Amino acid sequence: NSSFTIEAWIHTAVWPTTGGYNTITSWGQDQNNKENHFVIDGSSLQHRFRSNDYAIDLGQDLSSGWHHVAVVYESDQERRLYLDGELLGSQGTSGANVYGNAAFNIGRRATNGAEPFNGMIDQVRISNLPIYEDSFTPALNLEVQGNTVVLWLFDDNSYTDIAHGHLLSSRGSAQIQPGGVYERYLLDAGRSSN
């Protein structure tokens, strides 16, 4: 499959999370190596291709508030996980074959509609390139770039992607919260990169 970057601002309701996977984004089929599933699970940030998973334990002391999370995938080479711009680790990865025409979900798992995110998600951007190689300072306000496939800001009381106008259907108990991510200007100094 093609290279990509998935990134979002998240605010978990509790830490460590409970109740299994807390889905950030998800699409694909419920088969080995055919699902793209970005989650928080307990105290771990995890990216799953289903049975081809990569997780980093963030520990018990993640500060409350908003955090930038990202996963970068270089096609059949490597995955990298980031928290607040800090490169947490990487893993050689091959064999993924995610079905691109499957429903895309934010805050719940695509294959079964379950595993909701317990907290808030804001500014979700998917890019068709591995845009981060090393640690970086995350943008407080994500913008459309030449490699942006979709970008949802959730600031205009709609679920429309500002890059290309894709509409994200509202299902379940999702609600747009005005202001949202703008309260997270101060990142945890111990985790942010300069």
XYZ file of N, CA, C and O in Angstrom:
776
model
N 0.821 -1.192 0.000
C 0.000 0.000 0.000
C 0.860 1.250 0.000
O 2.031 1.215 0.301
N 0.246 2.361 -0.290
C 0.952 3.627 -0.408
C 1.335 4.201 0.948
O 0.708 3.933 1.960
N 2.331 5.055 0.921
C 2.763 5.765 2.117
C 1.680 6.726 2.583
O 0.866 7.196 1.783
N 1.690 7.035 3.893
C 0.727 7.993 4.423
C 1.212 8.544 5.752
O 2.117 7.996 6.392
N 0.576 9.633 6.165
C 0.694 10.179 7.513
C -0.715 10.425 8.018
O -1.531 11.018 7.321
N -1.005 9.955 9.229
C -2.268 10.236 9.906
C -1.903 11.040 11.148
O -1.022 10.632 11.902
N -2.572 12.171 11.353
C -2.305 12.949 12.555
C -3.580 13.594 13.061
O -4.514 13.841 12.297
N -3.602 13.835 14.367
C -4.778 14.430 14.997
C -4.381 15.008 16.345
O -3.349 14.648 16.918
N -5.231 15.887 16.839
C -5.141 16.352 18.222
C -6.167 15.573 19.021
O -7.325 15.472 18.610
N -5.725 14.985 20.143
C -6.632 14.180 20.966
C -6.600 14.650 22.422
O -5.597 15.203 22.883
N -7.687 14.407 23.110
C -7.806 14.704 24.545
C -8.573 13.534 25.152
O -9.783 13.422 24.960
N -7.861 12.639 25.838
C -8.527 11.474 26.415
C -9.307 11.883 27.661
O -8.895 12.785 28.397
N -10.428 11.214 27.895
C -11.242 11.507 29.073
C -10.573 11.004 30.343
O -10.696 11.617 31.406
N -9.859 9.888 30.245
C -9.121 9.313 31.372
C -7.783 8.792 30.863
O -7.635 8.482 29.682
N -6.798 8.691 31.761
C -5.509 8.106 31.401
C -5.053 7.207 32.527
O -5.071 7.635 33.676
N -4.622 5.979 32.267
C -4.688 5.325 30.961
C -6.138 5.062 30.554
O -7.032 5.030 31.390
N -6.345 4.886 29.247
C -7.687 4.659 28.737
C -8.189 3.295 29.184
O -7.423 2.416 29.540
N -9.492 3.136 29.140
C -10.121 1.879 29.537
C -11.055 1.408 28.438
O -11.388 2.158 27.527
N -11.494 0.158 28.542
C -12.506 -0.354 27.618
C -11.981 -0.825 26.288
O -12.703 -0.841 25.303
N -10.716 -1.213 26.194
C -10.180 -1.706 24.929
C -9.678 -0.569 24.057
O -9.301 0.491 24.541
N -9.685 -0.792 22.754
C -9.173 0.197 21.820
C -10.003 1.467 21.862
O -11.223 1.434 21.820
N -9.341 2.607 21.923
C -9.949 3.922 21.775
C -9.532 4.408 20.392
O -8.411 4.898 20.199
N -10.424 4.247 19.421
C -10.097 4.485 18.021
C -9.958 5.965 17.716
O -10.863 6.752 18.000
N -8.853 6.334 17.094
C -8.661 7.688 16.576
C -9.161 7.711 15.138
O -10.067 8.480 14.812
N -8.594 6.884 14.266
C -9.086 6.730 12.890
C -9.077 5.251 12.509
O -8.304 4.465 13.072
N -9.912 4.913 11.524
C -9.992 3.522 11.094
C -10.606 3.427 9.705
O -11.555 4.135 9.400
N -10.050 2.549 8.884
C -10.676 2.156 7.625
C -10.095 0.825 7.185
O -9.080 0.385 7.682
N -10.767 0.167 6.269
C -10.295 -1.114 5.748
C -11.257 -2.244 6.056
O -12.417 -2.030 6.378
N -10.743 -3.478 5.926
C -11.533 -4.681 6.142
C -11.050 -5.412 7.388
O -9.890 -5.293 7.775
N -11.920 -6.197 7.978
C -11.612 -6.943 9.197
C -10.880 -8.235 8.849
O -11.358 -9.336 9.082
N -9.693 -8.070 8.244
C -8.852 -9.199 7.861
C -7.403 -8.823 8.118
O -7.042 -7.642 8.106
N -6.554 -9.823 8.336
C -5.145 -9.565 8.601
C -4.527 -8.711 7.511
O -4.702 -8.971 6.317
N -3.800 -7.672 7.938
C -3.077 -6.739 7.067
C -3.982 -5.914 6.152
O -3.502 -5.293 5.215
N -5.292 -5.888 6.408
C -6.210 -5.156 5.534
C -7.000 -4.076 6.263
O -7.981 -3.563 5.750
N -6.572 -3.736 7.475
C -7.254 -2.696 8.240
C -6.239 -1.659 8.701
O -5.174 -1.996 9.184
N -6.555 -0.382 8.549
C -5.724 0.714 9.020
C -6.409 1.290 10.254
O -7.441 1.938 10.142
N -5.861 1.043 11.434
C -6.522 1.331 12.708
C -5.522 2.040 13.619
O -4.543 1.438 14.060
N -5.760 3.324 13.918
C -4.893 4.148 14.762
C -5.618 4.348 16.088
O -6.725 4.884 16.115
N -5.003 3.912 17.205
C -5.723 3.835 18.480
C -4.849 4.215 19.671
O -3.626 4.224 19.588
N -5.537 4.476 20.784
C -4.938 4.465 22.110
C -5.508 3.219 22.784
O -6.710 2.975 22.735
N -4.632 2.422 23.394
C -5.082 1.214 24.081
C -4.407 1.176 25.440
O -3.202 0.926 25.531
N -5.183 1.435 26.499
C -4.596 1.507 27.830
C -3.650 2.684 27.906
O -4.049 3.831 27.775
N -2.350 2.410 28.051
C -1.360 3.486 28.077
C -0.477 3.468 26.824
O 0.600 4.047 26.816
N -0.951 2.822 25.749
C -0.154 2.703 24.527
C -0.764 3.451 23.354
O -1.975 3.434 23.158
N 0.106 4.084 22.578
C -0.265 4.620 21.272
C 0.036 3.503 20.291
O 1.125 2.920 20.309
N -0.923 3.173 19.418
C -0.782 1.973 18.597
C -1.315 2.211 17.181
O -2.320 2.881 16.990
N -0.608 1.649 16.224
C -1.106 1.591 14.849
C -1.222 0.128 14.470
O -0.307 -0.658 14.690
N -2.375 -0.228 13.880
C -2.663 -1.626 13.570
C -2.992 -1.794 12.082
O -3.775 -1.043 11.544
N -2.387 -2.794 11.467
C -2.836 -3.277 10.161
C -3.598 -4.588 10.366
O -3.767 -5.355 9.459
N -4.026 -4.851 11.563
C -4.681 -6.075 12.038
C -3.729 -7.265 11.907
O -3.410 -7.703 10.819
N -3.291 -7.723 13.032
C -2.298 -8.795 13.169
C -0.920 -8.375 12.672
O -0.046 -9.208 12.498
N -0.750 -7.106 12.425
C 0.534 -6.522 12.057
C 0.560 -5.174 12.771
O 0.383 -4.135 12.164
N 0.735 -5.237 14.104
C 0.523 -4.077 14.958
C 1.844 -3.531 15.477
O 2.828 -4.262 15.619
N 1.838 -2.230 15.801
C 2.997 -1.583 16.402
C 2.502 -0.655 17.505
O 1.635 0.185 17.272
N 3.037 -0.832 18.725
C 2.589 -0.045 19.870
C 3.782 0.470 20.662
O 4.827 -0.188 20.745
N 3.603 1.644 21.252
C 4.582 2.243 22.159
C 3.855 2.572 23.457
O 2.827 3.260 23.437
N 4.385 2.088 24.574
C 3.789 2.394 25.877
C 4.182 3.818 26.273
O 5.365 4.144 26.329
N 3.177 4.650 26.535
C 3.416 6.042 26.917
C 3.575 6.197 28.430
O 3.857 7.297 28.904
N 3.361 5.141 29.170
C 3.500 5.196 30.617
C 2.247 5.703 31.295
O 1.240 6.007 30.663
N 2.325 5.802 32.587
C 1.163 6.189 33.387
C 1.046 7.686 33.587
O 0.070 8.161 34.142
N 2.024 8.465 33.166
C 2.072 9.872 33.536
C 1.790 10.846 32.397
O 2.228 11.986 32.434
N 1.038 10.442 31.391
C 0.705 11.373 30.316
C -0.150 12.492 30.893
O -1.142 12.248 31.574
N 0.262 13.720 30.656
C -0.468 14.848 31.229
C -1.857 14.946 30.620
O -2.105 14.526 29.493
N -2.770 15.508 31.398
C -4.111 15.727 30.861
C -4.031 16.872 29.856
O -3.073 17.631 29.825
N -5.036 16.986 29.037
C -5.067 18.047 28.034
C -4.896 17.494 26.634
O -4.943 16.293 26.392
N -4.700 18.406 25.703
C -4.592 18.052 24.289
C -3.195 17.587 23.931
O -2.216 18.153 24.390
N -3.131 16.549 23.080
C -1.858 16.011 22.592
C -1.964 15.752 21.097
O -2.984 15.268 20.607
N -0.889 16.055 20.394
C -0.802 15.753 18.968
C -0.256 14.337 18.822
O 0.765 13.993 19.421
N -0.946 13.494 18.044
C -0.476 12.137 17.767
C -0.355 11.966 16.259
O -1.115 12.558 15.490
N 0.614 11.160 15.851
C 0.800 10.906 14.427
C 1.392 9.522 14.215
O 2.154 9.020 15.048
N 1.004 8.920 13.093
C 1.648 7.705 12.612
C 2.059 7.981 11.172
O 1.299 8.556 10.387
N 3.292 7.614 10.855
C 3.830 7.761 9.505
C 4.145 6.360 8.995
O 4.778 5.561 9.695
N 3.684 6.076 7.781
C 3.956 4.777 7.157
C 4.657 5.017 5.834
O 4.149 5.735 4.974
N 5.852 4.429 5.691
C 6.555 4.444 4.407
C 6.322 3.087 3.778
O 6.743 2.065 4.325
N 5.663 3.076 2.656
C 5.176 1.871 1.998
C 6.166 0.710 2.051
O 7.288 0.804 1.553
N 5.718 -0.383 2.687
C 6.481 -1.621 2.820
C 7.879 -1.444 3.398
O 8.766 -2.255 3.148
N 8.089 -0.363 4.168
C 9.388 -0.149 4.785
C 9.310 0.020 6.290
O 9.911 -0.760 7.030
N 8.567 1.043 6.743
C 8.653 1.409 8.153
C 7.417 2.175 8.603
O 6.793 2.884 7.827
N 7.099 2.023 9.900
C 6.093 2.847 10.590
C 6.785 3.603 11.703
O 7.660 3.063 12.383
N 6.343 4.864 11.936
C 6.868 5.674 13.027
C 5.697 6.251 13.817
O 4.722 6.716 13.226
N 5.810 6.255 15.139
C 4.784 6.834 16.004
C 5.334 8.076 16.688
O 6.502 8.094 17.123
N 4.483 9.107 16.796
C 4.863 10.387 17.386
C 3.840 10.828 18.423
O 2.637 10.617 18.248
N 4.331 11.462 19.480
C 3.481 12.114 20.475
C 4.014 13.525 20.673
O 5.193 13.704 21.004
N 3.165 14.511 20.449
C 3.534 15.928 20.579
C 4.814 16.247 19.814
O 5.666 17.007 20.266
N 4.957 15.633 18.648
C 6.093 15.882 17.776
C 7.341 15.072 18.094
O 8.297 15.081 17.330
N 7.339 14.354 19.188
C 8.496 13.542 19.568
C 8.405 12.175 18.906
O 7.408 11.470 19.064
N 9.445 11.811 18.159
C 9.512 10.478 17.571
C 9.683 9.467 18.692
O 10.683 9.477 19.406
N 8.677 8.614 18.874
C 8.706 7.631 19.957
C 9.423 6.359 19.562
O 10.004 5.679 20.404
N 9.343 6.005 18.274
C 9.979 4.784 17.818
C 9.535 4.438 16.414
O 8.639 5.069 15.856
N 10.204 3.428 15.850
C 9.866 2.989 14.501
C 9.960 1.478 14.422
O 10.596 0.831 15.254
N 9.313 0.927 13.395
C 9.294 -0.515 13.199
C 9.291 -0.804 11.698
O 8.513 -0.194 10.950
N 10.126 -1.733 11.264
C 10.058 -2.196 9.886
C 8.708 -2.847 9.641
O 8.239 -3.625 10.480
N 8.078 -2.517 8.540
C 6.714 -2.992 8.285
C 6.552 -3.321 6.811
O 6.929 -2.533 5.946
N 5.964 -4.484 6.536
C 5.641 -4.847 5.154
C 4.400 -5.733 5.156
O 3.968 -6.215 6.196
N 3.823 -5.930 3.990
C 2.706 -6.848 3.839
C 1.330 -6.247 4.006
O 0.334 -6.956 3.901
N 1.233 -4.945 4.258
C -0.085 -4.320 4.417
C -0.770 -4.189 3.062
O -0.129 -3.890 2.053
N -2.074 -4.436 3.047
C -2.863 -4.314 1.825
C -4.262 -3.832 2.211
O -5.227 -4.580 2.126
N -4.347 -2.580 2.665
C -5.602 -2.022 3.177
C -6.514 -1.654 2.020
O -6.093 -0.995 1.066
N -7.758 -2.075 2.124
C -8.770 -1.794 1.114
C -9.160 -0.325 1.196
O -9.753 0.117 2.173
N -8.822 0.461 0.193
C -9.018 1.901 0.208
C -10.436 2.384 0.019
O -10.736 3.533 0.305
N -11.329 1.548 -0.478
C -12.704 1.984 -0.714
C -13.631 1.718 0.464
O -14.833 1.934 0.363
N -13.089 1.241 1.570
C -13.909 0.964 2.754
C -14.247 2.275 3.463
O -13.574 3.292 3.283
N -15.275 2.252 4.271
C -15.695 3.438 5.017
C -14.572 3.929 5.924
O -13.870 3.146 6.543
N -14.409 5.243 5.978
C -13.423 5.878 6.841
C -14.143 6.374 8.088
O -15.217 6.957 8.001
N -13.552 6.132 9.257
C -14.173 6.529 10.518
C -13.191 7.293 11.387
O -12.009 6.948 11.448
N -13.699 8.287 12.078
C -12.959 9.002 13.111
C -13.681 8.718 14.418
O -14.888 8.916 14.523
N -12.958 8.232 15.405
C -13.531 8.020 16.724
C -14.264 6.715 16.923
O -14.842 6.491 17.987
N -14.227 5.837 15.943
C -14.787 4.488 16.102
C -14.169 3.590 15.036
O -13.715 4.059 13.990
N -14.201 2.301 15.273
C -13.596 1.338 14.356
C -14.486 1.131 13.137
O -15.690 0.909 13.264
N -13.887 1.170 11.971
C -14.643 1.071 10.725
C -15.289 -0.286 10.532
O -16.405 -0.381 10.043
N -14.602 -1.346 10.913
C -15.079 -2.683 10.561
C -16.283 -3.130 11.371
O -17.022 -4.001 10.943
N -16.473 -2.553 12.557
C -17.611 -2.996 13.368
C -18.356 -1.856 14.062
O -19.310 -2.089 14.780
N -17.929 -0.613 13.859
C -18.610 0.531 14.462
C -18.437 0.621 15.960
O -19.071 1.438 16.621
N -17.574 -0.189 16.519
C -17.369 -0.221 17.965
C -16.052 0.467 18.317
O -15.468 1.172 17.509
N -15.578 0.210 19.529
C -14.303 0.719 20.019
C -14.200 2.236 19.884
O -13.284 2.775 19.275
N -15.180 2.951 20.482
C -15.189 4.412 20.367
C -14.054 5.058 21.157
O -13.534 4.482 22.116
N -13.700 6.262 20.745
C -12.696 7.048 21.453
C -13.364 7.708 22.654
O -14.374 8.382 22.517
N -12.803 7.520 23.834
C -13.347 8.103 25.057
C -12.614 9.424 25.315
O -11.571 9.452 25.947
N -13.149 10.498 24.764
C -12.527 11.805 24.888
C -12.895 12.661 23.700
O -13.987 12.525 23.146
N -11.976 13.553 23.298
C -12.228 14.453 22.172
C -11.123 14.314 21.132
O -9.963 14.079 21.478
N -11.516 14.467 19.871
C -10.585 14.433 18.746
C -10.825 15.701 17.943
O -11.968 16.085 17.693
N -9.758 16.348 17.524
C -9.883 17.567 16.728
C -8.797 17.566 15.657
O -7.747 16.943 15.820
N -9.048 18.265 14.587
C -8.093 18.466 13.498
C -7.429 17.161 13.052
O -6.295 16.857 13.414
N -8.117 16.407 12.250
C -7.605 15.142 11.711
C -7.137 15.387 10.282
O -7.885 15.868 9.442
N -5.859 15.061 10.021
C -5.313 15.230 8.670
C -4.685 13.923 8.214
O -3.932 13.289 8.939
N -5.012 13.540 6.980
C -4.402 12.382 6.324
C -3.626 12.919 5.121
O -4.177 13.671 4.300
N -2.375 12.530 5.012
C -1.525 12.939 3.896
C -1.068 11.694 3.154
O -0.948 10.621 3.746
N -0.783 11.846 1.857
C -0.383 10.689 1.059
C 1.135 10.524 0.950
O 1.622 9.855 0.057
N 1.861 11.133 1.875
C 3.310 10.990 1.958
C 3.724 10.843 3.419
O 3.002 11.299 4.312
N 4.887 10.279 3.674
C 5.407 10.253 5.048
C 6.020 11.620 5.364
O 7.182 11.863 5.089
N 5.220 12.550 5.904
C 5.675 13.941 5.999
C 6.616 14.222 7.172
O 7.253 15.262 7.189
N 6.717 13.331 8.144
C 7.643 13.537 9.270
C 8.670 12.419 9.280
O 8.335 11.249 9.176
N 9.966 12.797 9.415
C 11.033 11.805 9.522
C 11.611 11.766 10.921
O 11.882 10.708 11.463
N 11.833 12.954 11.495
C 12.406 13.071 12.827
C 11.398 13.789 13.718
O 10.283 14.082 13.298
N 11.792 14.117 14.931
C 10.929 14.885 15.811
C 10.651 16.255 15.186
O 11.460 16.767 14.412
N 9.520 16.832 15.528
C 9.081 18.100 14.938
C 8.211 18.837 15.948
O 7.787 18.271 16.949
N 7.931 20.095 15.691
C 6.999 20.866 16.504
C 5.644 20.818 15.803
O 5.512 21.320 14.694
N 4.643 20.199 16.429
C 3.339 20.092 15.764
C 2.664 21.452 15.613
O 2.747 22.301 16.503
N 2.021 21.647 14.476
C 1.279 22.873 14.228
C 0.033 22.899 15.102
O -0.684 21.901 15.193
N -0.203 24.025 15.757
C -1.412 24.153 16.572
C -2.657 24.143 15.706
O -3.721 23.729 16.137
N -2.524 24.614 14.479
C -3.637 24.619 13.532
C -3.165 23.958 12.252
O -2.411 24.548 11.486
N -3.588 22.712 12.030
C -3.179 21.986 10.830
C -3.740 22.685 9.602
O -4.833 23.237 9.632
N -2.975 22.650 8.525
C -3.375 23.300 7.275
C -3.283 22.322 6.120
O -2.583 21.313 6.190
N -3.977 22.656 5.038
C -3.892 21.880 3.809
C -2.525 22.126 3.184
O -2.085 23.263 3.049
N -1.853 21.032 2.834
C -0.584 21.090 2.124
C -0.761 20.358 0.802
O -1.787 19.719 0.578
N 0.243 20.391 -0.059
C 0.139 19.743 -1.364
C -0.117 18.251 -1.292
O -0.675 17.661 -2.203
N 0.267 17.616 -0.199
C 0.097 16.174 -0.048
C -1.092 15.821 0.853
O -1.263 14.670 1.226
N -1.929 16.801 1.220
C -3.083 16.546 2.085
C -4.189 15.871 1.291
O -4.619 16.382 0.260
N -4.642 14.722 1.778
C -5.757 14.012 1.167
C -7.069 14.511 1.769
O -8.014 14.813 1.052
N -7.120 14.588 3.098
C -8.288 15.126 3.805
C -7.828 15.868 5.051
O -6.795 15.533 5.635
N -8.600 16.872 5.451
C -8.352 17.610 6.687
C -9.684 18.049 7.262
O -10.418 18.808 6.630
N -9.989 17.519 8.427
C -11.195 17.925 9.141
C -10.771 18.792 10.315
O -10.011 18.351 11.181
N -11.256 20.030 10.368
C -10.964 20.932 11.476
C -12.052 20.907 12.536
O -11.804 21.214 13.693
N -13.282 20.596 12.128
C -14.439 20.543 13.027
C -14.736 21.886 13.689
O -15.357 21.939 14.727
N -14.301 22.986 13.082
C -14.520 24.301 13.675
C -15.694 25.051 13.064
O -16.115 26.061 13.589
N -16.198 24.578 11.962
C -17.258 25.306 11.250
C -18.631 24.672 11.436
O -19.522 24.863 10.634
N -18.788 23.908 12.528
C -20.041 23.203 12.810
C -20.472 22.294 11.671
O -21.655 22.149 11.384
N -19.500 21.701 10.992
C -19.815 20.718 9.962
C -18.764 19.622 10.000
O -17.734 19.749 10.643
N -19.048 18.564 9.295
C -18.130 17.438 9.199
C -17.482 17.408 7.813
O -17.095 16.359 7.333
N -17.363 18.550 7.162
C -16.819 18.619 5.811
C -15.311 18.816 5.860
O -14.802 19.673 6.579
N -14.603 18.038 5.061
C -13.153 18.140 4.952
C -12.828 19.405 4.154
O -13.406 19.648 3.103
N -11.912 20.236 4.666
C -11.626 21.506 4.003
C -10.685 21.358 2.812
O -10.543 22.279 2.024
N -10.031 20.207 2.673
C -9.108 20.007 1.554
C -9.859 19.739 0.254
O -9.545 20.298 -0.783
N -10.877 18.886 0.317
C -11.554 18.469 -0.904
C -13.064 18.381 -0.773
O -13.738 17.896 -1.682
N -13.629 18.768 0.372
C -15.073 18.791 0.533
C -15.715 17.452 0.828
O -16.922 17.304 0.715
N -14.924 16.444 1.229
C -15.512 15.157 1.600
C -16.363 15.329 2.855
O -15.937 15.964 3.806
N -17.531 14.768 2.860
C -18.419 14.867 4.009
C -18.265 13.633 4.881
O -18.319 12.512 4.396
N -18.053 13.846 6.160
C -17.968 12.771 7.138
C -19.321 12.692 7.813
O -19.784 13.652 8.402
N -19.987 11.572 7.704
C -21.311 11.415 8.312
C -21.200 11.335 9.820
O -20.279 10.720 10.348
N -22.148 11.936 10.501
C -22.185 11.870 11.962
C -23.014 10.668 12.373
O -24.172 10.540 11.999
N -22.399 9.765 13.139
C -23.109 8.595 13.649
C -22.777 8.465 15.119
O -21.726 8.899 15.570
N -23.644 7.827 15.857
C -23.379 7.623 17.271
C -23.562 8.905 18.049
O -24.410 9.723 17.742
N -22.706 9.109 19.048
C -22.862 10.253 19.936
C -21.846 11.358 19.663
O -21.584 12.185 20.523
N -21.259 11.386 18.470
C -20.276 12.422 18.149
C -20.923 13.792 18.153
O -22.036 13.973 17.682
N -20.212 14.757 18.704
C -20.692 16.127 18.738
C -19.538 17.055 18.425
O -18.412 16.829 18.853
N -19.822 18.121 17.696
C -18.820 19.152 17.466
C -18.845 20.080 18.665
O -19.894 20.573 19.062
N -17.681 20.303 19.259
C -17.571 21.205 20.399
C -16.888 22.484 19.930
O -15.715 22.457 19.590
N -17.592 23.598 19.881
C -16.967 24.854 19.456
C -15.731 25.156 20.290
O -15.709 24.916 21.496
N -14.705 25.666 19.644
C -13.461 25.991 20.352
C -12.523 24.821 20.411
O -11.419 24.895 19.929
N -12.972 23.726 20.974
C -12.219 22.474 21.016
C -10.743 22.626 21.279
O -10.317 23.005 22.356
N -9.960 22.366 20.260
C -8.516 22.267 20.369
C -7.858 23.590 20.758
O -6.743 23.616 21.221
N -8.502 24.699 20.627
C -7.870 25.983 20.884
C -7.534 26.203 22.352
O -6.853 27.144 22.693
N -7.968 25.327 23.222
C -7.621 25.433 24.627
C -6.314 24.715 24.933
O -5.890 24.677 26.070
N -5.630 24.163 23.964
C -4.440 23.364 24.214
C -3.164 24.058 23.738
O -2.230 23.440 23.283
N -3.107 25.375 23.827
C -1.922 26.091 23.366
C -0.660 25.727 24.148
O 0.420 25.799 23.636
N -0.789 25.343 25.399
C 0.375 24.974 26.189
C 0.527 23.471 26.213
O -0.266 22.771 26.831
N 1.522 22.975 25.529
C 1.806 21.540 25.526
C 2.623 21.193 26.760
O 3.279 22.040 27.351
N 2.588 19.941 27.132
C 3.396 19.455 28.234
C 4.873 19.684 27.863
O 5.382 19.128 26.898
N 5.549 20.520 28.634
C 6.937 20.896 28.321
C 7.858 19.688 28.256
O 8.834 19.682 27.514
N 7.529 18.648 29.000
C 8.369 17.453 28.992
C 8.182 16.600 27.754
O 8.976 15.722 27.475
N 7.156 16.865 26.974
C 6.872 16.043 25.799
C 6.962 16.808 24.492
O 7.060 16.223 23.447
N 6.901 18.128 24.517
C 6.894 18.872 23.258
C 8.314 19.035 22.741
O 9.274 19.015 23.488
N 8.417 19.196 21.427
C 9.710 19.374 20.785
C 9.879 20.825 20.358
O 8.919 21.497 20.041
N 11.074 21.301 20.346
C 11.362 22.678 19.867
C 12.184 22.612 18.606
O 12.907 21.753 18.369
